[in-house]
Short mmCIF file of C-alpha atoms and ligand atoms in Angstrom, two decimals:
data_model
loop_
_atom_site.label_atom_id
_atom_site.label_comp_id
_atom_site.label_asym_id
_atom_site.label_seq_id
_atom_site.Cartn_x
_atom_site.Cartn_y
_atom_site.Cartn_z
CA UNK A 141 6.64 -23.49 -51.24
CA UNK A 142 9.56 -24.95 -49.10
CA UNK A 143 11.30 -28.03 -50.42
CA UNK A 144 11.20 -30.67 -47.66
CA UNK A 145 12.97 -33.88 -46.85
CA UNK A 146 12.28 -36.30 -44.00
CA UNK A 147 15.23 -38.35 -42.71
CA UNK A 148 13.98 -41.08 -40.43
CA UNK A 149 16.51 -42.55 -37.98
CA UNK A 150 15.92 -46.31 -37.99
CA UNK A 151 19.44 -47.49 -37.20
CA UNK A 152 19.56 -48.04 -33.41
CA UNK A 153 20.06 -51.40 -31.95
CA UNK A 154 16.76 -51.72 -30.03
CA UNK A 155 18.28 -53.81 -27.29
CA UNK A 156 15.61 -52.85 -24.70
CA UNK A 157 12.92 -54.48 -26.95
CA UNK A 158 14.81 -57.89 -26.85
CA UNK A 159 13.76 -60.64 -27.69
CA UNK A 160 11.36 -58.98 -30.12
CA UNK A 161 14.38 -57.27 -31.82
CA UNK A 162 16.44 -60.58 -31.88
CA UNK A 163 15.80 -60.80 -35.69
CA UNK A 164 14.42 -57.49 -36.66
CA UNK A 165 15.12 -53.69 -36.23
CA UNK A 166 12.94 -51.99 -33.64
CA UNK A 167 10.93 -50.02 -36.26
CA UNK A 168 10.02 -53.29 -37.96
CA UNK A 169 8.52 -54.74 -34.78
CA UNK A 170 4.76 -55.60 -35.40
CA UNK A 171 2.35 -53.30 -33.66
CA UNK A 172 -1.42 -53.22 -33.31
CA UNK A 173 -2.04 -56.43 -35.21
CA UNK A 174 -1.69 -54.94 -38.61
CA UNK A 175 1.30 -52.55 -38.54
CA UNK A 176 4.99 -52.18 -38.00
CA UNK A 177 6.17 -49.44 -35.58
CA UNK A 178 7.64 -47.38 -38.39
CA UNK A 179 4.24 -47.10 -40.03
CA UNK A 180 3.23 -44.36 -37.57
CA UNK A 181 5.90 -41.90 -38.44
CA UNK A 182 5.68 -42.50 -42.17
CA UNK A 183 1.95 -42.18 -42.10
CA UNK A 184 2.31 -38.77 -40.33
CA UNK A 185 4.61 -37.54 -43.04
CA UNK A 186 2.49 -38.95 -45.87
CA UNK A 187 -0.74 -37.66 -44.34
CA UNK A 188 0.92 -34.16 -43.87
CA UNK A 189 1.82 -34.15 -47.51
CA UNK A 190 5.54 -34.64 -47.20
CA UNK A 191 6.39 -37.40 -49.78
CA UNK A 192 10.11 -37.53 -49.70
CA UNK A 193 11.38 -39.87 -46.94
CA UNK A 194 14.68 -41.54 -46.51
CA UNK A 195 14.77 -44.15 -43.88
CA UNK A 196 18.27 -44.67 -42.51
CA UNK A 197 18.67 -48.30 -41.49
CA UNK A 198 21.50 -50.30 -39.95
CA UNK A 199 21.03 -53.11 -37.55
CA UNK A 200 19.04 -56.24 -38.58
CA UNK A 201 17.42 -54.21 -41.46
CA UNK A 202 16.22 -57.03 -43.68
CA UNK A 203 12.71 -57.28 -42.28
CA UNK A 204 12.49 -53.46 -42.22
CA UNK A 205 13.67 -53.12 -45.94
CA UNK A 206 11.07 -55.87 -46.98
CA UNK A 207 8.25 -53.92 -45.19
CA UNK A 208 9.31 -50.55 -46.69
CA UNK A 209 9.56 -51.98 -50.25
CA UNK A 210 6.16 -53.82 -49.97
CA UNK A 211 4.11 -51.31 -48.02
CA UNK A 212 5.56 -47.99 -48.92
CA UNK A 213 5.96 -47.86 -52.59
CA UNK A 214 5.19 -44.34 -53.80
CA UNK A 215 4.47 -42.91 -57.24
CA UNK A 216 7.91 -42.17 -58.71
CA UNK A 217 6.56 -39.97 -61.51
CA UNK A 218 5.53 -37.34 -58.99
CA UNK A 219 8.89 -37.44 -57.41
CA UNK A 220 7.49 -39.15 -54.27
CA UNK A 221 9.48 -41.84 -52.41
CA UNK A 222 10.04 -43.68 -49.23
CA UNK A 223 13.56 -45.17 -49.54
CA UNK A 224 15.56 -47.33 -47.31
CA UNK A 225 19.16 -46.10 -47.01
CA UNK A 226 21.38 -48.87 -45.65
CA UNK A 227 24.53 -47.95 -43.64
CA UNK A 228 27.20 -47.84 -46.49
CA UNK A 229 30.42 -46.73 -44.68
CA UNK A 230 30.66 -43.78 -47.12
CA UNK A 231 32.96 -41.82 -44.87
CA UNK A 232 35.27 -44.54 -43.57
CA UNK A 233 35.12 -48.08 -42.22
CA UNK A 234 32.77 -47.42 -39.41
CA UNK A 235 29.05 -48.08 -39.03
CA UNK A 236 26.95 -45.19 -37.61
CA UNK A 237 28.69 -44.04 -34.42
CA UNK A 238 25.51 -42.46 -33.38
CA UNK A 239 22.26 -40.81 -34.73
CA UNK A 240 24.14 -37.58 -35.81
CA UNK A 241 26.79 -39.74 -37.57
CA UNK A 242 23.96 -41.35 -39.53
CA UNK A 243 23.07 -38.05 -41.00
CA UNK A 244 26.84 -37.16 -41.58
CA UNK A 245 27.43 -40.25 -43.38
CA UNK A 246 24.57 -39.64 -45.75
CA UNK A 247 25.18 -35.82 -46.57
CA UNK A 248 25.22 -36.74 -50.15
CA UNK A 249 21.42 -37.23 -49.98
CA UNK A 250 21.00 -33.56 -48.74
CA UNK A 251 23.40 -32.32 -51.46
CA UNK A 252 21.36 -34.26 -54.12
CA UNK A 253 17.86 -33.21 -52.95
CA UNK A 254 18.60 -29.51 -51.99
CA UNK A 255 15.85 -29.26 -49.42
CA UNK A 256 15.16 -25.95 -47.61
CA UNK A 257 14.16 -27.79 -44.45
CA UNK A 258 14.92 -31.29 -43.10
CA UNK A 259 12.79 -33.34 -40.62
CA UNK A 260 14.98 -35.65 -38.62
CA UNK A 261 12.49 -37.97 -36.82
CA UNK A 262 12.78 -41.16 -34.86
CA UNK A 263 11.19 -44.40 -36.24
CA UNK A 264 9.95 -45.91 -33.08
CA UNK A 265 7.12 -43.82 -31.70
CA UNK A 266 3.31 -44.32 -31.76
CA UNK A 267 1.43 -40.99 -32.33
CA UNK A 268 -0.35 -38.90 -34.81
CA UNK A 269 1.25 -35.56 -35.81
CA UNK A 270 0.71 -32.98 -38.55
CA UNK A 271 4.38 -32.11 -39.32
CA UNK A 272 3.33 -29.17 -41.43
CA UNK A 273 2.20 -27.34 -38.30
CA UNK A 274 5.69 -27.84 -36.77
CA UNK A 275 7.11 -26.49 -40.08
CA UNK A 276 4.82 -23.34 -39.87
CA UNK A 277 5.96 -22.77 -36.20
CA UNK A 278 9.69 -23.20 -37.32
CA UNK A 279 9.37 -20.71 -40.14
CA UNK A 280 7.38 -18.11 -38.18
CA UNK A 281 10.01 -18.17 -35.50
CA UNK A 282 12.93 -18.15 -38.05
CA UNK A 283 14.31 -20.98 -36.08
CA UNK A 284 17.57 -22.69 -36.98
CA UNK A 285 16.13 -25.89 -35.33
CA UNK A 286 12.87 -26.89 -33.74
CA UNK A 287 12.46 -29.71 -31.30
CA UNK A 288 9.08 -31.34 -30.67
CA UNK A 289 8.38 -31.68 -26.94
CA UNK A 290 5.84 -33.23 -24.62
CA UNK A 291 5.38 -33.30 -20.71
CA UNK A 292 6.17 -36.54 -19.16
CA UNK A 293 6.03 -37.77 -15.53
CA UNK A 294 9.24 -36.63 -13.69
CA UNK A 295 10.14 -40.16 -12.82
CA UNK A 296 10.50 -41.02 -16.49
CA UNK A 297 12.52 -37.86 -17.11
CA UNK A 298 15.99 -39.51 -17.01
CA UNK A 299 15.08 -41.55 -20.25
CA UNK A 300 14.59 -38.39 -22.37
CA UNK A 301 16.23 -35.13 -23.25
CA UNK A 302 14.81 -32.55 -20.75
CA UNK A 303 13.93 -28.98 -21.80
CA UNK A 304 13.42 -25.55 -20.33
CA UNK A 305 11.59 -23.23 -22.56
CA UNK A 306 11.07 -19.43 -22.54
CA UNK A 307 7.61 -17.80 -22.95
CA UNK A 308 8.35 -17.08 -26.63
CA UNK A 309 9.04 -20.88 -27.16
CA UNK A 310 12.89 -20.51 -27.26
CA UNK A 311 14.81 -23.25 -25.78
CA UNK A 312 16.70 -22.08 -22.61
CA UNK A 313 18.22 -25.33 -21.54
CA UNK A 314 18.62 -28.93 -22.75
CA UNK A 315 19.81 -31.88 -20.61
CA UNK A 316 20.10 -35.19 -22.25
CA UNK A 317 18.80 -37.92 -19.98
CA UNK A 318 19.71 -36.17 -16.67
CA UNK A 319 19.86 -38.25 -13.50
CA UNK A 320 17.82 -35.60 -11.66
CA UNK A 321 15.42 -34.14 -14.22
CA UNK A 322 14.29 -30.57 -13.49
CA UNK A 323 10.48 -30.15 -13.35
CA UNK A 324 8.33 -27.92 -15.45
CA UNK A 325 7.71 -24.45 -13.81
CA UNK A 326 4.59 -24.71 -11.73
CA UNK A 327 4.30 -28.48 -12.13
CA UNK A 328 6.69 -30.44 -9.80
CA UNK A 329 5.28 -33.89 -11.12
CA UNK A 330 6.11 -33.26 -14.84
CA UNK A 331 9.02 -32.40 -16.97
CA UNK A 332 9.21 -31.32 -20.52
CA UNK A 333 10.72 -34.05 -22.77
CA UNK A 334 12.13 -34.00 -26.23
CA UNK A 335 10.35 -36.33 -28.49
CA UNK A 336 13.53 -36.94 -30.49
CA UNK A 337 11.88 -35.35 -33.51
CA UNK A 338 13.78 -32.40 -35.04
CA UNK A 339 13.21 -29.98 -37.81
CA UNK A 340 16.37 -28.24 -39.14
CA UNK A 341 16.95 -25.51 -41.66
CA UNK A 342 19.25 -27.24 -44.08
CA UNK A 343 22.36 -25.08 -43.50
CA UNK A 344 22.20 -25.56 -39.73
CA UNK A 345 21.98 -29.39 -39.88
CA UNK A 346 24.71 -29.67 -42.37
CA UNK A 347 27.01 -27.33 -40.39
CA UNK A 348 26.22 -29.11 -37.06
CA UNK A 349 26.79 -32.73 -38.37
CA UNK A 350 29.99 -31.74 -40.07
CA UNK A 351 31.28 -29.99 -36.87
CA UNK A 352 30.27 -32.99 -34.82
CA UNK A 353 31.99 -35.49 -37.12
CA UNK A 354 35.22 -33.65 -36.62
CA UNK A 355 34.97 -33.83 -32.86
CA UNK A 356 36.54 -37.08 -31.78
CA UNK A 357 35.19 -36.94 -28.20
CA UNK A 358 31.62 -36.46 -29.33
CA UNK A 359 29.08 -39.20 -28.85
CA UNK A 360 27.72 -38.23 -32.29
CA UNK A 361 24.24 -38.32 -31.02
CA UNK A 362 21.53 -35.69 -31.61
CA UNK A 363 20.47 -35.38 -28.00
CA UNK A 364 23.94 -35.62 -26.32
CA UNK A 365 26.03 -33.82 -28.89
CA UNK A 366 23.90 -31.60 -31.16
CA UNK A 367 20.91 -30.22 -29.38
CA UNK A 368 22.66 -29.86 -25.97
CA UNK A 369 25.13 -27.42 -27.60
CA UNK A 370 23.16 -25.81 -30.47
CA UNK A 371 20.55 -23.84 -28.39
CA UNK A 372 23.48 -21.97 -26.59
CA UNK A 373 24.27 -20.06 -29.91
CA UNK A 374 21.48 -20.53 -32.38
CA UNK A 375 17.71 -19.93 -32.26
CA UNK A 376 16.35 -23.38 -31.20
CA UNK A 377 12.60 -23.45 -30.63
CA UNK A 378 10.47 -25.93 -28.72
CA UNK A 379 7.26 -27.13 -30.44
CA UNK A 380 4.47 -28.04 -28.04
CA UNK A 381 3.14 -31.35 -29.34
CA UNK A 382 0.03 -31.11 -27.31
CA UNK A 383 -1.05 -28.14 -29.55
CA UNK A 384 -0.81 -30.39 -32.59
CA UNK A 385 -4.19 -31.88 -33.85
CA UNK A 386 -4.85 -33.76 -37.03
CA UNK A 387 -7.85 -34.30 -39.12
CA UNK A 388 -10.55 -36.52 -37.49
CA UNK A 389 -8.73 -36.69 -34.14
CA UNK A 390 -10.86 -36.74 -31.00
CA UNK A 391 -9.76 -34.50 -28.04
CA UNK A 392 -8.66 -37.49 -25.85
CA UNK A 393 -6.00 -38.41 -28.36
CA UNK A 394 -4.36 -35.03 -28.34
CA UNK A 395 -0.95 -35.30 -26.86
CA UNK A 396 -0.85 -39.16 -27.18
CA UNK A 397 2.78 -40.09 -27.95
CA UNK A 398 4.46 -43.24 -26.87
CA UNK A 399 8.15 -44.00 -27.28
CA UNK A 400 7.83 -47.84 -27.37
CA UNK A 401 11.44 -48.24 -26.26
CA UNK A 402 10.98 -51.17 -23.85
CA UNK A 403 8.67 -54.17 -23.76
CA UNK A 404 6.47 -53.00 -20.87
CA UNK A 405 5.68 -49.78 -22.75
CA UNK A 406 5.30 -51.56 -25.99
CA UNK A 407 2.75 -53.91 -24.39
CA UNK A 408 0.85 -51.20 -22.69
CA UNK A 409 0.62 -49.08 -25.91
CA UNK A 410 -0.88 -52.20 -27.71
CA UNK A 411 -3.34 -52.62 -24.88
CA UNK A 412 -4.30 -48.95 -25.20
CA UNK A 413 -5.73 -50.05 -28.54
CA UNK A 414 -8.14 -52.55 -27.26
CA UNK A 415 -9.79 -50.27 -24.72
CA UNK A 416 -13.49 -50.18 -25.38
CA UNK A 417 -13.12 -46.37 -25.87
CA UNK A 418 -9.50 -46.12 -26.86
CA UNK A 419 -7.24 -43.00 -26.33
CA UNK A 420 -5.49 -43.80 -29.57
CA UNK A 421 -7.99 -44.57 -32.38
CA UNK A 422 -6.90 -46.68 -35.19
CA UNK A 423 -10.23 -46.12 -36.99
CA UNK A 424 -9.74 -42.55 -37.75
CA UNK A 425 -9.88 -42.70 -41.46
CA UNK A 426 -9.18 -39.06 -41.90
CA UNK A 427 -5.62 -39.70 -40.63
CA UNK A 428 -5.16 -43.33 -41.56
CA UNK A 429 -2.11 -45.36 -40.50
CA UNK A 430 -0.98 -46.96 -43.71
CA UNK A 431 0.67 -50.24 -44.01
CA UNK A 432 1.24 -53.30 -46.24
CA UNK A 433 -1.91 -54.60 -47.94
CA UNK A 434 -2.33 -58.40 -47.90
CA UNK A 435 -4.41 -61.04 -49.46
CA UNK A 436 -5.43 -62.92 -46.44
CA UNK A 437 -9.20 -64.03 -46.15
CA UNK A 438 -11.29 -62.40 -43.46
CA UNK A 439 -10.97 -63.41 -39.85
CA UNK A 440 -13.25 -66.33 -39.05
CA UNK A 441 -14.90 -67.30 -35.80
CA UNK A 442 -16.24 -70.82 -35.54
CA UNK A 443 -18.17 -73.10 -33.06
CA UNK A 444 -20.81 -72.14 -30.68
CA UNK A 445 -21.88 -75.01 -28.43
CA UNK A 446 -25.33 -74.61 -26.94
CA UNK A 447 -23.76 -74.99 -23.46
CA UNK A 448 -21.23 -72.34 -24.26
CA UNK A 449 -18.30 -74.65 -23.24
CA UNK A 450 -16.73 -74.25 -26.77
CA UNK A 451 -17.27 -70.87 -28.45
CA UNK A 452 -15.09 -69.29 -31.06
CA UNK A 453 -15.32 -65.72 -29.95
CA UNK A 454 -13.09 -62.59 -29.47
CA UNK A 455 -14.16 -59.61 -27.30
CA UNK A 456 -12.46 -56.18 -26.80
CA UNK A 457 -9.73 -57.35 -29.25
CA UNK A 458 -8.14 -56.53 -32.51
CA UNK A 459 -8.16 -59.54 -34.81
CA UNK A 460 -6.38 -59.30 -38.12
CA UNK A 461 -7.11 -60.96 -41.44
CA UNK A 462 -6.50 -64.66 -41.96
CA UNK A 463 -7.11 -65.62 -38.25
CA UNK A 464 -9.33 -68.48 -37.23
CA UNK A 465 -10.76 -68.48 -33.85
CA UNK A 466 -12.01 -72.05 -33.73
CA UNK A 467 -13.78 -72.91 -30.44
CA UNK A 468 -11.43 -70.85 -28.29
CA UNK A 469 -11.99 -67.49 -26.70
CA UNK A 470 -9.89 -64.37 -27.01
CA UNK A 471 -10.29 -61.27 -24.62
CA UNK A 472 -8.44 -57.89 -24.62
CA UNK A 473 -5.86 -59.07 -27.08
CA UNK A 474 -4.14 -58.03 -30.31
CA UNK A 475 -3.84 -60.62 -32.99
CA UNK A 476 -1.74 -60.41 -36.09
CA UNK A 477 -2.69 -62.23 -39.43
CA UNK A 478 -2.89 -65.97 -39.56
CA UNK A 479 -3.25 -66.63 -35.87
CA UNK A 480 -5.19 -69.72 -34.83
CA UNK A 481 -6.87 -70.35 -31.47
CA UNK A 482 -8.24 -73.86 -30.93
CA UNK A 483 -10.92 -75.28 -28.86
CA UNK A 484 -11.36 -74.70 -25.19
CA UNK A 485 -8.41 -72.29 -25.12
CA UNK A 486 -8.43 -68.92 -23.50
CA UNK A 487 -6.22 -65.99 -24.58
CA UNK A 488 -6.40 -62.85 -22.53
CA UNK A 489 -4.50 -59.56 -22.38
CA UNK A 490 -2.02 -60.89 -24.92
CA UNK A 491 -0.33 -60.01 -28.17
CA UNK A 492 0.03 -62.72 -30.80
CA UNK A 493 2.18 -62.15 -33.80
CA UNK A 494 1.60 -63.57 -37.25
CA UNK A 495 1.20 -67.33 -37.73
CA UNK A 496 0.94 -68.16 -34.04
CA UNK A 497 -1.12 -71.31 -33.26
CA UNK A 498 -2.67 -71.90 -29.79
CA UNK A 499 -3.40 -75.66 -29.26
CA UNK A 500 -6.51 -76.92 -27.55
CA UNK A 501 -7.20 -76.27 -23.84
CA UNK A 502 -4.41 -73.71 -23.41
CA UNK A 503 -4.65 -70.77 -21.03
CA UNK A 504 -2.58 -67.67 -22.13
CA UNK A 505 -2.53 -64.39 -20.17
CA UNK A 506 -0.27 -61.28 -20.43
CA UNK A 507 1.96 -62.71 -23.04
CA UNK A 508 3.58 -61.58 -26.20
CA UNK A 509 4.01 -64.52 -28.61
CA UNK A 510 6.16 -63.75 -31.56
CA UNK A 511 5.83 -65.09 -35.18
CA UNK A 512 5.71 -68.67 -36.12
CA UNK A 513 5.26 -70.16 -32.60
CA UNK A 514 2.99 -73.13 -31.85
CA UNK A 515 1.82 -73.54 -28.32
CA UNK A 516 1.17 -77.11 -27.65
CA UNK A 517 -2.24 -78.36 -26.34
CA UNK A 518 -2.90 -78.01 -22.71
CA UNK A 519 -0.19 -75.33 -21.90
CA UNK A 520 -0.62 -72.50 -19.36
CA UNK A 521 1.26 -69.33 -19.71
CA UNK A 522 1.08 -66.18 -17.64
CA UNK A 523 -0.30 -67.71 -14.52
CA UNK A 524 2.84 -68.95 -12.60
CA UNK A 525 5.69 -66.32 -12.82
CA UNK A 526 8.37 -68.78 -11.51
CA UNK A 527 7.49 -71.34 -14.15
CA UNK A 528 7.30 -68.83 -16.88
CA UNK A 529 10.65 -67.35 -15.92
CA UNK A 530 12.19 -70.81 -16.13
CA UNK A 531 10.96 -71.29 -19.58
CA UNK A 532 10.54 -67.74 -21.14
CA UNK A 533 11.60 -64.12 -21.01
CA UNK A 534 9.45 -62.32 -18.42
CA UNK A 535 9.68 -58.40 -18.22
CA UNK A 536 9.87 -56.36 -15.02
CA UNK A 537 6.17 -55.65 -15.46
CA UNK A 538 5.37 -59.39 -15.58
CA UNK A 539 4.81 -59.78 -19.35
CA UNK A 540 5.89 -63.16 -20.71
CA UNK A 541 7.61 -62.87 -24.02
CA UNK A 542 8.12 -65.96 -26.35
CA UNK A 543 10.65 -65.33 -29.08
CA UNK A 544 10.11 -65.79 -32.81
CA UNK A 545 10.04 -69.39 -33.92
CA UNK A 546 10.76 -70.80 -30.45
CA UNK A 547 10.01 -74.56 -30.21
CA UNK A 548 7.68 -74.62 -27.15
CA UNK A 549 7.35 -78.09 -25.52
P1 ADQ B 732 16.88 -42.28 -27.53
O1 ADQ B 732 15.56 -42.76 -28.11
O2 ADQ B 732 17.45 -42.95 -26.33
O3 ADQ B 732 16.76 -40.75 -27.11
P2 ADQ B 732 18.55 -43.00 -29.64
O4 ADQ B 732 18.83 -44.31 -29.08
O5 ADQ B 732 19.66 -42.18 -30.29
O6 ADQ B 732 17.96 -42.06 -28.65
O7 ADQ B 732 17.44 -43.22 -30.70
C1 ADQ B 732 16.90 -42.12 -31.56
C2 ADQ B 732 16.70 -42.64 -32.89
O8 ADQ B 732 17.92 -42.72 -33.62
C3 ADQ B 732 15.99 -44.05 -32.99
O9 ADQ B 732 14.91 -44.01 -33.86
C4 ADQ B 732 17.06 -44.94 -33.35
O10 ADQ B 732 16.73 -45.96 -34.11
C5 ADQ B 732 18.05 -44.11 -34.03
N1 ADQ B 732 19.44 -44.51 -33.84
C6 ADQ B 732 20.06 -44.64 -32.58
N2 ADQ B 732 21.35 -44.98 -32.74
C7 ADQ B 732 21.60 -44.88 -34.01
C8 ADQ B 732 22.71 -45.18 -34.77
N3 ADQ B 732 23.83 -45.52 -34.25
N4 ADQ B 732 22.62 -44.98 -36.16
C9 ADQ B 732 21.48 -44.63 -36.72
N5 ADQ B 732 20.36 -44.42 -36.09
C10 ADQ B 732 20.40 -44.61 -34.74
C11 ADQ B 732 16.32 -39.72 -28.16
C12 ADQ B 732 16.88 -38.39 -27.91
C13 ADQ B 732 16.22 -37.85 -26.52
C14 ADQ B 732 14.64 -37.94 -26.65
C15 ADQ B 732 14.29 -39.27 -27.04
C16 ADQ B 732 12.74 -39.44 -27.34
O11 ADQ B 732 18.25 -38.36 -27.68
O12 ADQ B 732 16.58 -36.49 -26.25
O13 ADQ B 732 14.06 -37.48 -25.48
O14 ADQ B 732 14.89 -39.68 -28.29
O15 ADQ B 732 12.45 -40.74 -27.48
#
């Protein structure tokens, strides 16, 4: 059996998720009420039986490190681990100059582990994937590198690496974030995007990052510098993610993958979870998303006036442990642990992080409220864009974001 290693790239600055990344790395941003974004990729590896994972961290990594050590402790005696690798300046006085440099600076891990194949995956995507199927594909094709790919609408093409692929699955062209993305053959509305998830045979990866490190003009980035050259002289194959199914998955979830790179996509992916019949199903216990256990009490819903003026209720929502919905109503929202919604308040289409309190008689709509924020009684958010812009961050999609710990008055 092949010896495998997963190296998870978690060192990006995550500026497009500001202000949620003001105090934490993007992979540590809470998601779905109960999880951090990184839990999705790590669960994919664990559920696929790949139990050696190194998470390469850099910016604002404290919260991510805490999460990894609390949620992802593996049994050491079986040789299983999920380990955070902080940027250590092993090769000089620079932080990671890019994603390829992050691997180069940690080549010692590869020398120590001696894997046959190395998965290099991003840390900020929401999806389910059986990575063993990608490995089988890679081995069958005798590929030097395999890139996972998914069709995306052509207007989003400039945010991704765009691929042209031959009938045998071999990569014919790769353009990193092209201004004018070429469409897929026979489908002018879609283009084939790299998911930023790569599988390398060890020799290829080591050779490529060493060569790249010596090139002073390189951007030291997997998309820009490695893949866009490699396919020209090595067998690089394209793995069709839509073919990848996992245990317990319903057909409608096939091909679901979200790069939660900006707040509007992040918001929408959370909202996908509260659909009555969601495309992405958190309740598939044959491919569970693992995260940190906690000791909070169950969510509680209190008050039911006879005239229905004050009802503690939540509909079409995810409500985590430790929440108390006390005479307020919550609809189509995602609540992290220890949220409190008080009497006569209405929360709709919103995401509330841990330890948020909504005072009495508030009206909150299309908002993301970060950790430890108290909304004073009587406040209205999400109904008057000009007023919201004056006080808070409002995305181009009109979502109001209130940063962690903000004193709202
Ligand atoms: P982007 O997501 O824009 O495109 P990038 O910003 O390099 O690429 O992020 C990829 C991963 O690397 C992220 O998980 C990030 O945290 C990490 N990373 C970024 N900079 C880093 C650094 N300096 N040090 C360490 N880690 C770093 C990539 C590909 C595209 C592809 C999209 C899919 O380049 O071809 O289409 O991913 O989302």
